[in-house]
XYZ file of C-alpha atoms in Angstrom:
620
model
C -21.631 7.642 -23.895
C -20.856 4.875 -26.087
C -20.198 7.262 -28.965
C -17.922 8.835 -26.464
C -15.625 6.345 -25.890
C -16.392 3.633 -29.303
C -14.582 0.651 -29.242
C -11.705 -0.386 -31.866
C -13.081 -3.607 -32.743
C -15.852 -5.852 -31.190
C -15.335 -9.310 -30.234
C -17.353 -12.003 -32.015
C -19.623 -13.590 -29.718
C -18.917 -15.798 -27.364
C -19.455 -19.254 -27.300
C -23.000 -20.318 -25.763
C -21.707 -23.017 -23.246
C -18.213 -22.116 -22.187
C -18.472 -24.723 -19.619
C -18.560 -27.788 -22.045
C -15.278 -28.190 -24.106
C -15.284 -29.558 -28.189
C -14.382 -32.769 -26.932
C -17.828 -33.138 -24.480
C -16.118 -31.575 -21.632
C -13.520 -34.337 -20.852
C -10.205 -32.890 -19.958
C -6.747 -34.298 -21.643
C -5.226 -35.589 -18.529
C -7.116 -38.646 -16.685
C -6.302 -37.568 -13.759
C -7.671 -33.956 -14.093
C -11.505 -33.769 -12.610
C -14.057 -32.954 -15.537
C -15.408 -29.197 -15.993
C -17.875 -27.871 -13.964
C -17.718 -30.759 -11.263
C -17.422 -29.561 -7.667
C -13.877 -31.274 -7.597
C -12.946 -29.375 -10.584
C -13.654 -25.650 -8.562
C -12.457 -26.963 -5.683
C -8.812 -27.435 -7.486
C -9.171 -23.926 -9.042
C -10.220 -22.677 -5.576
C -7.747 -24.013 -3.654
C -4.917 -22.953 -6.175
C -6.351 -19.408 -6.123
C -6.842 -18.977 -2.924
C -4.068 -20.623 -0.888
C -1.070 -19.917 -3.980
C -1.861 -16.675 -6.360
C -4.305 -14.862 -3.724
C -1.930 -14.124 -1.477
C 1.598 -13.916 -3.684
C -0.604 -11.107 -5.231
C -1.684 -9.874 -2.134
C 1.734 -9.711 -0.717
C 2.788 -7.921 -3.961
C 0.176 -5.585 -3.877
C 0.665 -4.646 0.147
C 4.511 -4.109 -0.487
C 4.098 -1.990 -3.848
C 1.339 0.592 -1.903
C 3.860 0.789 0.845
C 6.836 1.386 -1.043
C 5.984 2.804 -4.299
C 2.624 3.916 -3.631
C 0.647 2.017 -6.643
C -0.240 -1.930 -6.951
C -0.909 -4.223 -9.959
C -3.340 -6.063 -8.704
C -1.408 -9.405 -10.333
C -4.536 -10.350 -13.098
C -1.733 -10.846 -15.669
C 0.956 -13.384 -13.151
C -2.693 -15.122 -11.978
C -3.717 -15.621 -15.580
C -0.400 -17.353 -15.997
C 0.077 -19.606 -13.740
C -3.793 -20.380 -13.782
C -3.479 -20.970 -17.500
C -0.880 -23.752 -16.795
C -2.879 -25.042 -14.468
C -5.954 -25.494 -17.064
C -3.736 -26.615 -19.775
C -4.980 -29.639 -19.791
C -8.670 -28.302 -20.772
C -7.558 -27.417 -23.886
C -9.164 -23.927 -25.410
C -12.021 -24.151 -23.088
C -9.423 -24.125 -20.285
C -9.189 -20.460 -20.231
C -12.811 -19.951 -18.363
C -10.939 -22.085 -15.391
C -7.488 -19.762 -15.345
C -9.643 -16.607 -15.707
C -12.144 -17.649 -12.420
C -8.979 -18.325 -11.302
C -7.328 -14.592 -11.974
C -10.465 -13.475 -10.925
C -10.294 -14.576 -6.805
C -6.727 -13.809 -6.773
C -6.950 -10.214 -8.034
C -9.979 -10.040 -5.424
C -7.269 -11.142 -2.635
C -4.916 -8.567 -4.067
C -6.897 -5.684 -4.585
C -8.328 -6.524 -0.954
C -4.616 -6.491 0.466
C -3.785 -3.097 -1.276
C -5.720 -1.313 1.348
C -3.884 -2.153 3.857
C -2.608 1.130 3.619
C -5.515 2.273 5.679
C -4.165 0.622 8.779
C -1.101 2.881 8.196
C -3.521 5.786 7.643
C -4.705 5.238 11.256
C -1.288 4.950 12.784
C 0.030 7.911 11.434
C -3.330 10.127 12.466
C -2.867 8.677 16.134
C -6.307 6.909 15.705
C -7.453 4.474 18.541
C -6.996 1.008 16.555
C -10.550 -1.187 17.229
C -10.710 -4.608 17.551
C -9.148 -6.680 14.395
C -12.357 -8.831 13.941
C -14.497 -5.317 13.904
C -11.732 -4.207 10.967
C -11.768 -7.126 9.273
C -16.076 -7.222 9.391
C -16.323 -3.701 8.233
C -13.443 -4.009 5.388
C -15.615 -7.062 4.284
C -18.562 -5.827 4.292
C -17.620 -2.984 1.823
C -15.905 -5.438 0.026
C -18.882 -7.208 -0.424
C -20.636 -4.075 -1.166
C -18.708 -3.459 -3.770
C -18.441 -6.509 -5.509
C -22.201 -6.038 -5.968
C -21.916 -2.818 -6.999
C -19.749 -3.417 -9.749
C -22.176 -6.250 -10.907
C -24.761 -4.022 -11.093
C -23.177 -1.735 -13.998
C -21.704 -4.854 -15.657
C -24.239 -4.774 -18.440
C -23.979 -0.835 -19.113
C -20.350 -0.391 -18.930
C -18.970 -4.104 -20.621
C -21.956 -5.502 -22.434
C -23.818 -1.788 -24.132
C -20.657 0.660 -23.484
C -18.026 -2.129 -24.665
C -15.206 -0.454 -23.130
C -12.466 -1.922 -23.901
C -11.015 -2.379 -20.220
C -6.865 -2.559 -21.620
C -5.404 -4.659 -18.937
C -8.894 -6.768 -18.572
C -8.410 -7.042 -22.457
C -4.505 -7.651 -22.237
C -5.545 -11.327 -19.787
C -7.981 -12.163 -22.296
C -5.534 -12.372 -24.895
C -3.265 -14.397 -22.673
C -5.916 -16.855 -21.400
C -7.113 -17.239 -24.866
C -3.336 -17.990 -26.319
C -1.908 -20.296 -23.608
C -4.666 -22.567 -23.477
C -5.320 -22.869 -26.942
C -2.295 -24.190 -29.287
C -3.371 -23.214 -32.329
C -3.718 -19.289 -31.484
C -0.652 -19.886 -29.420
C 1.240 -19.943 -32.626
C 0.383 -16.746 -34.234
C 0.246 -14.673 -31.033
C 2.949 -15.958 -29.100
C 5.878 -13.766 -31.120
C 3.586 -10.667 -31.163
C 2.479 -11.079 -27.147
C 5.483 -12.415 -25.826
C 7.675 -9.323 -28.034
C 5.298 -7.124 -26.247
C 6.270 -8.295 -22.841
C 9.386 -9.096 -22.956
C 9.787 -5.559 -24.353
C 7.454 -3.626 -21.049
C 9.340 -5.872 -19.007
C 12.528 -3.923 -20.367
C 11.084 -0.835 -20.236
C 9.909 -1.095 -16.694
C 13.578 -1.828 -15.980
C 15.286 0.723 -17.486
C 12.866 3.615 -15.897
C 13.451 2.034 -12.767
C 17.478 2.402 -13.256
C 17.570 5.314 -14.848
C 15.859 8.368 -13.388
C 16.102 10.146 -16.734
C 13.665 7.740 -18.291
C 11.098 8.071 -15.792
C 11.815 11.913 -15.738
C 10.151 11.738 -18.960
C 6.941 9.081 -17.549
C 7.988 6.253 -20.290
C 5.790 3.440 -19.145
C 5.428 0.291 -21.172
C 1.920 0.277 -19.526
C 0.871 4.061 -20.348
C 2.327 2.775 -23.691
C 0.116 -0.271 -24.131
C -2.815 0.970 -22.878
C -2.974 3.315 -25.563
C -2.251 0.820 -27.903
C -4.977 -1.025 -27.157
C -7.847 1.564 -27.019
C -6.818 4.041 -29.833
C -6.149 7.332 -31.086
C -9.863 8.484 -30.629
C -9.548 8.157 -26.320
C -5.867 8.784 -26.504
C -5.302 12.338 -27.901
C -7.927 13.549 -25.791
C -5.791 12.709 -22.740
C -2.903 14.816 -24.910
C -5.568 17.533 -25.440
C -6.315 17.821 -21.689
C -2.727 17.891 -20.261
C -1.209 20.177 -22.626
C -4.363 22.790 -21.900
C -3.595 22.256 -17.945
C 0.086 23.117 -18.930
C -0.719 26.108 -20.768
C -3.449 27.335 -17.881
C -1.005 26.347 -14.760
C 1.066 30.188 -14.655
C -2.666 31.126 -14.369
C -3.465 29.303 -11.970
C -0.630 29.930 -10.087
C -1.064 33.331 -10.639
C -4.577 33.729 -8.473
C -3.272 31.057 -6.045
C -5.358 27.787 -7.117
C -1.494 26.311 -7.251
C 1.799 27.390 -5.116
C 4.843 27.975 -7.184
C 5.903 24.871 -7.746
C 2.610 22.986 -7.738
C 1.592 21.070 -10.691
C -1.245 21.093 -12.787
C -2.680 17.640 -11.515
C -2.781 18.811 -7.701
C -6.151 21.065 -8.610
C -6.806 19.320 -12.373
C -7.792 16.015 -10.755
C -11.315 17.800 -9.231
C -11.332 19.290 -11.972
C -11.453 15.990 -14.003
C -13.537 14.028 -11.955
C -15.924 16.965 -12.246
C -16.060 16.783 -15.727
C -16.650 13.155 -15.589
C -19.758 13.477 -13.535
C -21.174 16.266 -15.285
C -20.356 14.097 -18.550
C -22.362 10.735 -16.862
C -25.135 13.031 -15.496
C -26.058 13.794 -19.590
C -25.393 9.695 -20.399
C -27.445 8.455 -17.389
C -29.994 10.735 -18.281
C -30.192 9.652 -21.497
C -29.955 5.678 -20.249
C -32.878 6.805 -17.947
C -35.202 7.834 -20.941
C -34.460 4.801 -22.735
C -35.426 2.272 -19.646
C -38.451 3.733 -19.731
C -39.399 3.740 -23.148
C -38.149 0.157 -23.078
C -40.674 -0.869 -19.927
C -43.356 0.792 -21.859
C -42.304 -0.895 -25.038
C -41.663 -4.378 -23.328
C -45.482 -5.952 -23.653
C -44.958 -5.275 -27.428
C -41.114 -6.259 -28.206
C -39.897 -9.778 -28.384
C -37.921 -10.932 -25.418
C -34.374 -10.279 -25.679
C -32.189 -13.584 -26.104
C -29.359 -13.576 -23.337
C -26.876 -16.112 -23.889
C -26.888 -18.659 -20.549
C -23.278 -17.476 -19.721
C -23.695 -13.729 -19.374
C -27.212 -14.048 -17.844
C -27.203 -12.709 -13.999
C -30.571 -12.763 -11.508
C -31.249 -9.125 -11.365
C -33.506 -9.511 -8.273
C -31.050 -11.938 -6.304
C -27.769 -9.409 -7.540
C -30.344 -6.193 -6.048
C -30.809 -8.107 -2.899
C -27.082 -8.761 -1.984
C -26.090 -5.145 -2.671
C -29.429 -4.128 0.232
C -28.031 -6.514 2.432
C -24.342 -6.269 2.381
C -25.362 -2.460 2.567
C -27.190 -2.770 5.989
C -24.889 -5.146 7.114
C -22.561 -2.144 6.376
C -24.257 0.127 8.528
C -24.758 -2.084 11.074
C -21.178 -2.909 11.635
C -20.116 0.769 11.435
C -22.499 2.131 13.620
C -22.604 -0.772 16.613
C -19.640 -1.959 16.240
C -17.204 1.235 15.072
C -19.477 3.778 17.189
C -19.730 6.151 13.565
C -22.647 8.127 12.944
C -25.325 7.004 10.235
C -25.613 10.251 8.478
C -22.014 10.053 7.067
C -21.282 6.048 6.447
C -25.104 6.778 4.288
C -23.064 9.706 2.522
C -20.066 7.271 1.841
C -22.083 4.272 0.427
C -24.189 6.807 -1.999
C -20.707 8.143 -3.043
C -19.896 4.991 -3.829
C -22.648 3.993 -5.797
C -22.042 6.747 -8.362
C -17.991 6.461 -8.117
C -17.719 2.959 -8.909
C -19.613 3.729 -12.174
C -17.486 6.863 -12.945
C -14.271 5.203 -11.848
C -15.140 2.187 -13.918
C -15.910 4.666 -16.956
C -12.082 6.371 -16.504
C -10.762 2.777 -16.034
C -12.419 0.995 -19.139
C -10.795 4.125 -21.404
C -7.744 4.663 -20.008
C -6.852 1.224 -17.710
C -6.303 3.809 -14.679
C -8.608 3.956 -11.874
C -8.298 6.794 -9.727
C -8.727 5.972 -6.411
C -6.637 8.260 -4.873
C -8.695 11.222 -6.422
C -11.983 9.829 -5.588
C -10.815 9.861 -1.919
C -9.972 13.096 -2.041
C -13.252 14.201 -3.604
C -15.122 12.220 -1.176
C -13.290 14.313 1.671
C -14.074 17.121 0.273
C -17.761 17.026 -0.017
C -17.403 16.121 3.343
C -15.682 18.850 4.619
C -18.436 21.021 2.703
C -21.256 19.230 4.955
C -19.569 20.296 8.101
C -17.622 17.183 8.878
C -14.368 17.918 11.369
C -13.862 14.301 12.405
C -10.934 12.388 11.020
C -11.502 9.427 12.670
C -15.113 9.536 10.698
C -13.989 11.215 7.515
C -11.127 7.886 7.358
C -13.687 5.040 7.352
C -16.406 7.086 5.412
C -14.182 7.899 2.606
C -12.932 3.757 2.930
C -16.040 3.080 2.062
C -15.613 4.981 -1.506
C -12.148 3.786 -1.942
C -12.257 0.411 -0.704
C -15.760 0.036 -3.003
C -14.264 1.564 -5.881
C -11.082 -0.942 -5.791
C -13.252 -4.286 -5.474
C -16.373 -2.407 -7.935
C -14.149 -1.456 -10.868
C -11.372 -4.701 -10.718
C -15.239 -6.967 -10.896
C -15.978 -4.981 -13.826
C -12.462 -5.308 -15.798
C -12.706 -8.900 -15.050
C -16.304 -8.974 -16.545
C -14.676 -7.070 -19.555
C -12.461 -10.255 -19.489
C -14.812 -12.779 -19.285
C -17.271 -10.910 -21.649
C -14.339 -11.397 -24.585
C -14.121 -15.341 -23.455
C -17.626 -16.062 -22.829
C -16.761 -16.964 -19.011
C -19.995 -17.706 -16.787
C -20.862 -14.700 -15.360
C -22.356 -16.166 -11.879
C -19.818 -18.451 -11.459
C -16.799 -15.729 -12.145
C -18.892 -13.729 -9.243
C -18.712 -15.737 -6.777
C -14.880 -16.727 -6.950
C -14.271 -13.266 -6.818
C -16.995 -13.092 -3.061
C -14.356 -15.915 -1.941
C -11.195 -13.486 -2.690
C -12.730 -10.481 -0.922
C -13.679 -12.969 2.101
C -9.662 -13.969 2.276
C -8.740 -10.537 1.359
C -10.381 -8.612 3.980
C -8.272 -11.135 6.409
C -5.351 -10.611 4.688
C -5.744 -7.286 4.738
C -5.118 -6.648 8.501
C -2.745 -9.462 8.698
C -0.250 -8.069 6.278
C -0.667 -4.102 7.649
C 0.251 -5.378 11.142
C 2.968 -8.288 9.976
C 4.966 -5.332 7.891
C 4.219 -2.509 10.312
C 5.556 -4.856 13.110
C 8.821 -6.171 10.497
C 9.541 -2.317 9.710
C 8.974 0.551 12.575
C 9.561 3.249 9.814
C 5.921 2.603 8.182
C 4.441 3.982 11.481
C 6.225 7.350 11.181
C 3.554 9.908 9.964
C 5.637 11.400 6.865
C 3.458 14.480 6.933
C 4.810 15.624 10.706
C 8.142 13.919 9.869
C 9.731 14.762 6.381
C 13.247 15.010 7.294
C 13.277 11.001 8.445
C 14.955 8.641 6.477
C 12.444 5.817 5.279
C 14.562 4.159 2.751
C 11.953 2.329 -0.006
C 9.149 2.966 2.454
C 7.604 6.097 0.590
C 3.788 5.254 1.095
C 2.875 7.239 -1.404
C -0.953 6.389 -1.353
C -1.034 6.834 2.278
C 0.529 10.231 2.404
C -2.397 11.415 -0.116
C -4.712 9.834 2.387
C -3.720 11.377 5.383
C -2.911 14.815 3.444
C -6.626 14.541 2.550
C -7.971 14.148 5.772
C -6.049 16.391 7.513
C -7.844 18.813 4.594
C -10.966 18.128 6.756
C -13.009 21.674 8.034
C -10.379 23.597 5.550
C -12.042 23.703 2.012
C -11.125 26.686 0.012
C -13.193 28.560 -2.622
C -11.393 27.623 -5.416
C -11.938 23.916 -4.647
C -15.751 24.771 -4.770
C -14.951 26.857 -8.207
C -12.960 24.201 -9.950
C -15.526 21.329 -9.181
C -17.993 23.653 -10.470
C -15.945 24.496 -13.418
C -15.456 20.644 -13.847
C -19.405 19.787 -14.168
C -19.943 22.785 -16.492
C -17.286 21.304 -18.862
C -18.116 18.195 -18.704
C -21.652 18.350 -19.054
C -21.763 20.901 -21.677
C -19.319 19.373 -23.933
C -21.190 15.745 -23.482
C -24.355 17.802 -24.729
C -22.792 19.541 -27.604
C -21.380 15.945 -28.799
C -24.802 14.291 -28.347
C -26.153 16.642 -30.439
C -23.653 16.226 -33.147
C -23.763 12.824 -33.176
C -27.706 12.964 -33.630
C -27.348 15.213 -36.958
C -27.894 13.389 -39.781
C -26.132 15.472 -42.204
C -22.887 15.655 -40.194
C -22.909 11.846 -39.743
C -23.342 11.361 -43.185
C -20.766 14.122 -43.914
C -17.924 11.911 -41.816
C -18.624 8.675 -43.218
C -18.764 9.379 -47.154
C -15.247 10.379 -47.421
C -11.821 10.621 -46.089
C -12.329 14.411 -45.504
C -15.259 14.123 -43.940
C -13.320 11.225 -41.273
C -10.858 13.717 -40.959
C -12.872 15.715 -39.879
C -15.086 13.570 -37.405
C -11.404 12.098 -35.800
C -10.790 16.040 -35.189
C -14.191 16.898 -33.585
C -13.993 13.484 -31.618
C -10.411 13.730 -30.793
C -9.437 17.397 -30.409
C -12.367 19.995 -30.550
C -15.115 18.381 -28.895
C -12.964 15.677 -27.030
C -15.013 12.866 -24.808
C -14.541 14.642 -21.027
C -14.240 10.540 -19.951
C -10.533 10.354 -22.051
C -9.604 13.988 -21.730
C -9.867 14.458 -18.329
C -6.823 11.482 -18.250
C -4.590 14.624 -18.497
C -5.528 16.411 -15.884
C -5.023 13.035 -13.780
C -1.496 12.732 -15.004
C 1.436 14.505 -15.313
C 1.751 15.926 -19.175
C 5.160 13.333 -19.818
C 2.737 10.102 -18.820
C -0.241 11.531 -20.799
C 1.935 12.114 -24.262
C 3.365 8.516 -24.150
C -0.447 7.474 -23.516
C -1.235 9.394 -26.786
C 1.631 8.350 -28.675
C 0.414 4.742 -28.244
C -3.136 5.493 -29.619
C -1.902 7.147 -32.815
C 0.772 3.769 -33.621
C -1.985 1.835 -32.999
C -4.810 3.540 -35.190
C -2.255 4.166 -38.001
C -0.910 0.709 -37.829
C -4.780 -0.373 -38.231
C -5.604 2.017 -40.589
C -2.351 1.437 -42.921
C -1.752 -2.105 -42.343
C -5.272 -4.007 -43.156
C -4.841 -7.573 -43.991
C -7.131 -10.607 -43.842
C -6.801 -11.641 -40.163
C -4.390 -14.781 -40.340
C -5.080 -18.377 -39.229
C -4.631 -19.928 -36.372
C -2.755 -23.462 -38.421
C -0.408 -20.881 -39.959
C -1.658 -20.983 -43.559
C -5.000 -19.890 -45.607
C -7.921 -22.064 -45.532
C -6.559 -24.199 -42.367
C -7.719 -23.831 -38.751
C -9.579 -20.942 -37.580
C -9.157 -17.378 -37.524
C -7.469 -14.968 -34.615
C -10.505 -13.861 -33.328
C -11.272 -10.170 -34.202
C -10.083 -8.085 -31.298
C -6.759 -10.180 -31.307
C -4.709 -7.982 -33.729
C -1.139 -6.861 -33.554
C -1.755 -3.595 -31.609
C -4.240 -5.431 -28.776
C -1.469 -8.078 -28.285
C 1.200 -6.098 -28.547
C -0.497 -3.435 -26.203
C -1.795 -6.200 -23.987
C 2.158 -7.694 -23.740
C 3.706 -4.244 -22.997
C 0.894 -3.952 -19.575
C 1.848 -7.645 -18.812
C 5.672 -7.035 -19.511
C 5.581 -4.350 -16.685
C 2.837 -5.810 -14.257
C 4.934 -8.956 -13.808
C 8.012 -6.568 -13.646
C 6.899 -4.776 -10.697
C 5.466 -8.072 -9.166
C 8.466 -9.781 -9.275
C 10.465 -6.797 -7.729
C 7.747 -6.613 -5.409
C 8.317 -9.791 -4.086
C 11.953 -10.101 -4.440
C 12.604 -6.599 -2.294
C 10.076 -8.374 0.249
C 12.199 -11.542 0.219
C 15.812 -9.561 0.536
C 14.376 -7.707 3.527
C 13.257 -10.556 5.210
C 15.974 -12.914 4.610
């Protein structure tokens, strides 16, 4: 897998003992408690918790109700938390990115309050708020763990590159540090000024988002390159060319899209595509515990070090917690909350695969698949099939949003432990939040409670609920799964597992590997077998998640970015502005990561800020 998805450029490592600043830790203000001190996290805390949290939290709950999709605020949080760790100097970006981490924990907690609305519009029996609020925090908490546990495969061997986790690493490091500050700042802050614009103009003018321009589809592709971007092109132009087809034998109605059947389809391929990696991971733990008495022990560096045991334990308990609460207190049955949490165990790694290529995670269509295979067991329930399939998407949220914060802290050298448990403290406020902020808007705004499903024709302004109209379409799916749903899952796995074969076994020949690296025909023709022929199923099944417009802007920022890096190599410049003085950008800093990083901040804070201000016009 990590030949699947390579990264453009690896960080150089990070510094041993982020907590301890060049000048012996002492901060530049007086009055500013020293690093690591219990009154320094208590400042961050509080500042995270009681200011970003819940501004991005707010955001996040209007956006899924109106628009259907949240930012889960990482780049405002990094911000603001930046200023607030100013005064650290360069080591003050560990503080603002613990601090980014808890409130996009809060945010990405607050997002699902759309399941509230799910259980309005399905004429569910609401159960007590504290029973919610436990059982949304124990999966939370579930999660978190869960997205721990793959930390070291997907950030630390994998090195995906994680674009938007990347995007607040660049940010953290250049506010807090003055010296990269001055070569970055016209390259990040032209980047989002410029997705900031962007986001603008598609929003006023429906013939730019006709054509999915997104500064953040953009930048994205920017920052991971041509080699995971014209995949994505690959796979939505062959869903275009297949969908008369398909319509044709009645996998899609007339007017249906590729993406309405090419989602299974992709997630298929992804799992059939992990099922060859973890295999392969599997051999290799073994050989390695059989090899262990014999090999020196590895060196971890004390920030990136986590208790394996300790990290095992909280995942077991939060899990029968889990069960506990869903059984006693929710009345479910065992034998399908069980299905939900192993579901989730295997989603949050394949989600957090899609989401470290392409910066999307798709929640949405791992919901869906999780009804599915539920409908195939015999499940007619919706009541059940709701808070089982939570499970997956509420897991799959906090799991993957741990990991791109990992990827964060991995490229700052961030403590690892600590960075976990600011992010526990966001899902504990979160999962509060969460059923405060479904029942303060549902009370504000009637229209949210009107199932859109049984009532199209009503008028519901900027209330579209996207995400909650997939979630109830879903469910309602429940005890109806046709045949071709079976077929294109199982066409899914075969692709994806037999093209993941056929590129491990290329990559093993020796011949062809030497053959691509001894001259520029020979990387021709690797970028074409990587990119086109035998494209990674993780970055090609992007375009069957997409529509066709979004994927080709996705692509188009790939190839500027690996023909800007390719055409344009220069010494990287230094930080004091001339040669010789200061120190270097550090490596994965380059003009397409920051520009790419400022076009995903440019429209994040964007659609924050209208977030917000729409919430603020209605109220007031």
């Amino acid at each position: 897998m990590a030949q699947s998805a390579p990264p453009l450029s690896s960080p150089p490592p990070p510094p041993a003992s982020p907590e301890v600043s060049p000048q012996g830790g002492a901060p530049r203000f007086s009055w500013l408690p020293a690093p690591g001190t219990w009154k320094f996290h208590l400042l961050l805390s509080a500042v995270a918790i009681f200011v970003l949290g819940p501004l991005g939290g707010i955001a996040a709950s209007y956006m899924n109700f109106s628009l259907g999709f949240f930012v889960g605020g990482q780049v405002l949080a990094g911000i603001l938390g930046s200023a607030v760790t100013y005064g650290y100097g360069p080591e003050g970006k560990h503080g603002a990115n613990y601090m980014q981490t808890m409130a996009a924990s809060v945010a990405s907690m607050c997002a699902m309050s759309v399941l509230i609305q799910a259980m309005v519009w399905l004429g569910m029996p609401q159960p007590a708020a504290w029973h919610l609020m436990l059982f949304v925090g124990c999966v939370g908490m579930f999660g978190v763990g869960l997205g721990m546990l793959y930390t070291p495969l997907l950030v630390d061997r994998l090195q995906l590159d994680y674009p938007s986790g990347y995007a607040v690493a660049n940010i953290l490091r250049a506010l807090t540090d003055k010296r990269l500050l001055k070569v970055s700042i016209a390259k990040l802050g032209g980047g989002t000024g410029l997705g900031a614009v962007v986001a603008g103009l598609t929003e006023r003018f429906a013939a730019l988002g006709s054509i999915g321009l997104s500064g953040s589809t953009l930048g994205a592709g920017m920052v991971v390159g041509s080699r995971n971007t014209v995949p994505a092109i690959v796979g939505g132009l062959v869903g275009a060319a297949f969908t008369p087809y398909l319509r044709e034998i009645g996998w899609l109605g007339a007017e249906e899209p590729f993406r309405k059947i090419g989602f299974i389809i992709g997630l298929a391929m992804i799992c059939g595509a992990a099922a060859v990696d973890l295999s392969l991971l599997a051999v290799q733990a073994v050989e390695r515990i059989r090899n262990r008495a014999k090999a020196p022990p590895d060196e971890v560096p004390a920030w990136k070090q986590v208790n394996l045991p300790r990290l095992l334990a909280w995942v077991v308990f939060w899990g029968v917690a889990l069960v506990g609460v869903a059984t006693y207190l929710l009345n479910q049955p065992l034998g399908f909350i069980l299905f939900g949490m192993g579901l989730s165990v295997l989603f949050v790694l394949i989600n957090g695969i899609a989401y470290g290529i392409t910066d999307q995670n798709p929640l949405s269509s791992a919901f869906v698949i999780s009804v599915l295979l539920m409908s195939m067991l015999g499940l007619r329930n919706p009541v059940v099939g709701l808070l089982a399939a939570s499970i997956l998407l509420i897991s799959t949220s906090v799991g993957c949003d741990m990991q791109q914060d990992r990827s964060t802290g991995w490229r700052l050298g961030t403590n690892r432990t600590i960075q976990f448990r600011y992010q526990v403290i966001g899902i504990v406020m979160g999962s509060v939040l969460c059923l405060g902020l479904a029942k303060v808007f549902m009370s504000a705004y009637p229209v949210l409670a009107i199932n859109q499903l049984d009532l199209p024709e009503v008028e519901v302004g900027q209330w579209s609920s996207a995400m909650t109209y997939k979630l109830v379409g879903a469910i309602r799916s429940l005890g109806t799964l046709s045949d071709y749903t079976v077929k294109a899952l199982l066409l899914g796995l075969t692709l994806g597992f037999t093209i993941e074969v056929a590129r491990k076994l290329l990559k093993r020949n020796a011949r062809y590997q030497a053959y691509v690296k001894g001259s520029r025909a020979g990387y021709a023709v690797g970028w074409t077998m990587d990119s086109v022929l035998l494209a990674s199923p993780y970055a090609s099944s992007f375009g069957a998640f997409i529509n066709l417009p979004a994927a080709l802007w996705f692509g188009v920022g790939g190839i500027v970015s690996s023909l800007w890096n390719t055409l344009a190599k220069k010494p990287a410049p230094h930080a004091a502005g001339s040669p010789g003085e200061g120190e270097a950008l550090p490596e994965d800093m380059s003009t397409t990561s920051l520009v790419g990083g400022g076009l995903i901040a440019g429209e994040s804070l964007y659609f924050l800020f209208v977030g917000l201000a729409g919430l603020v016009s209605l109220l007031w």
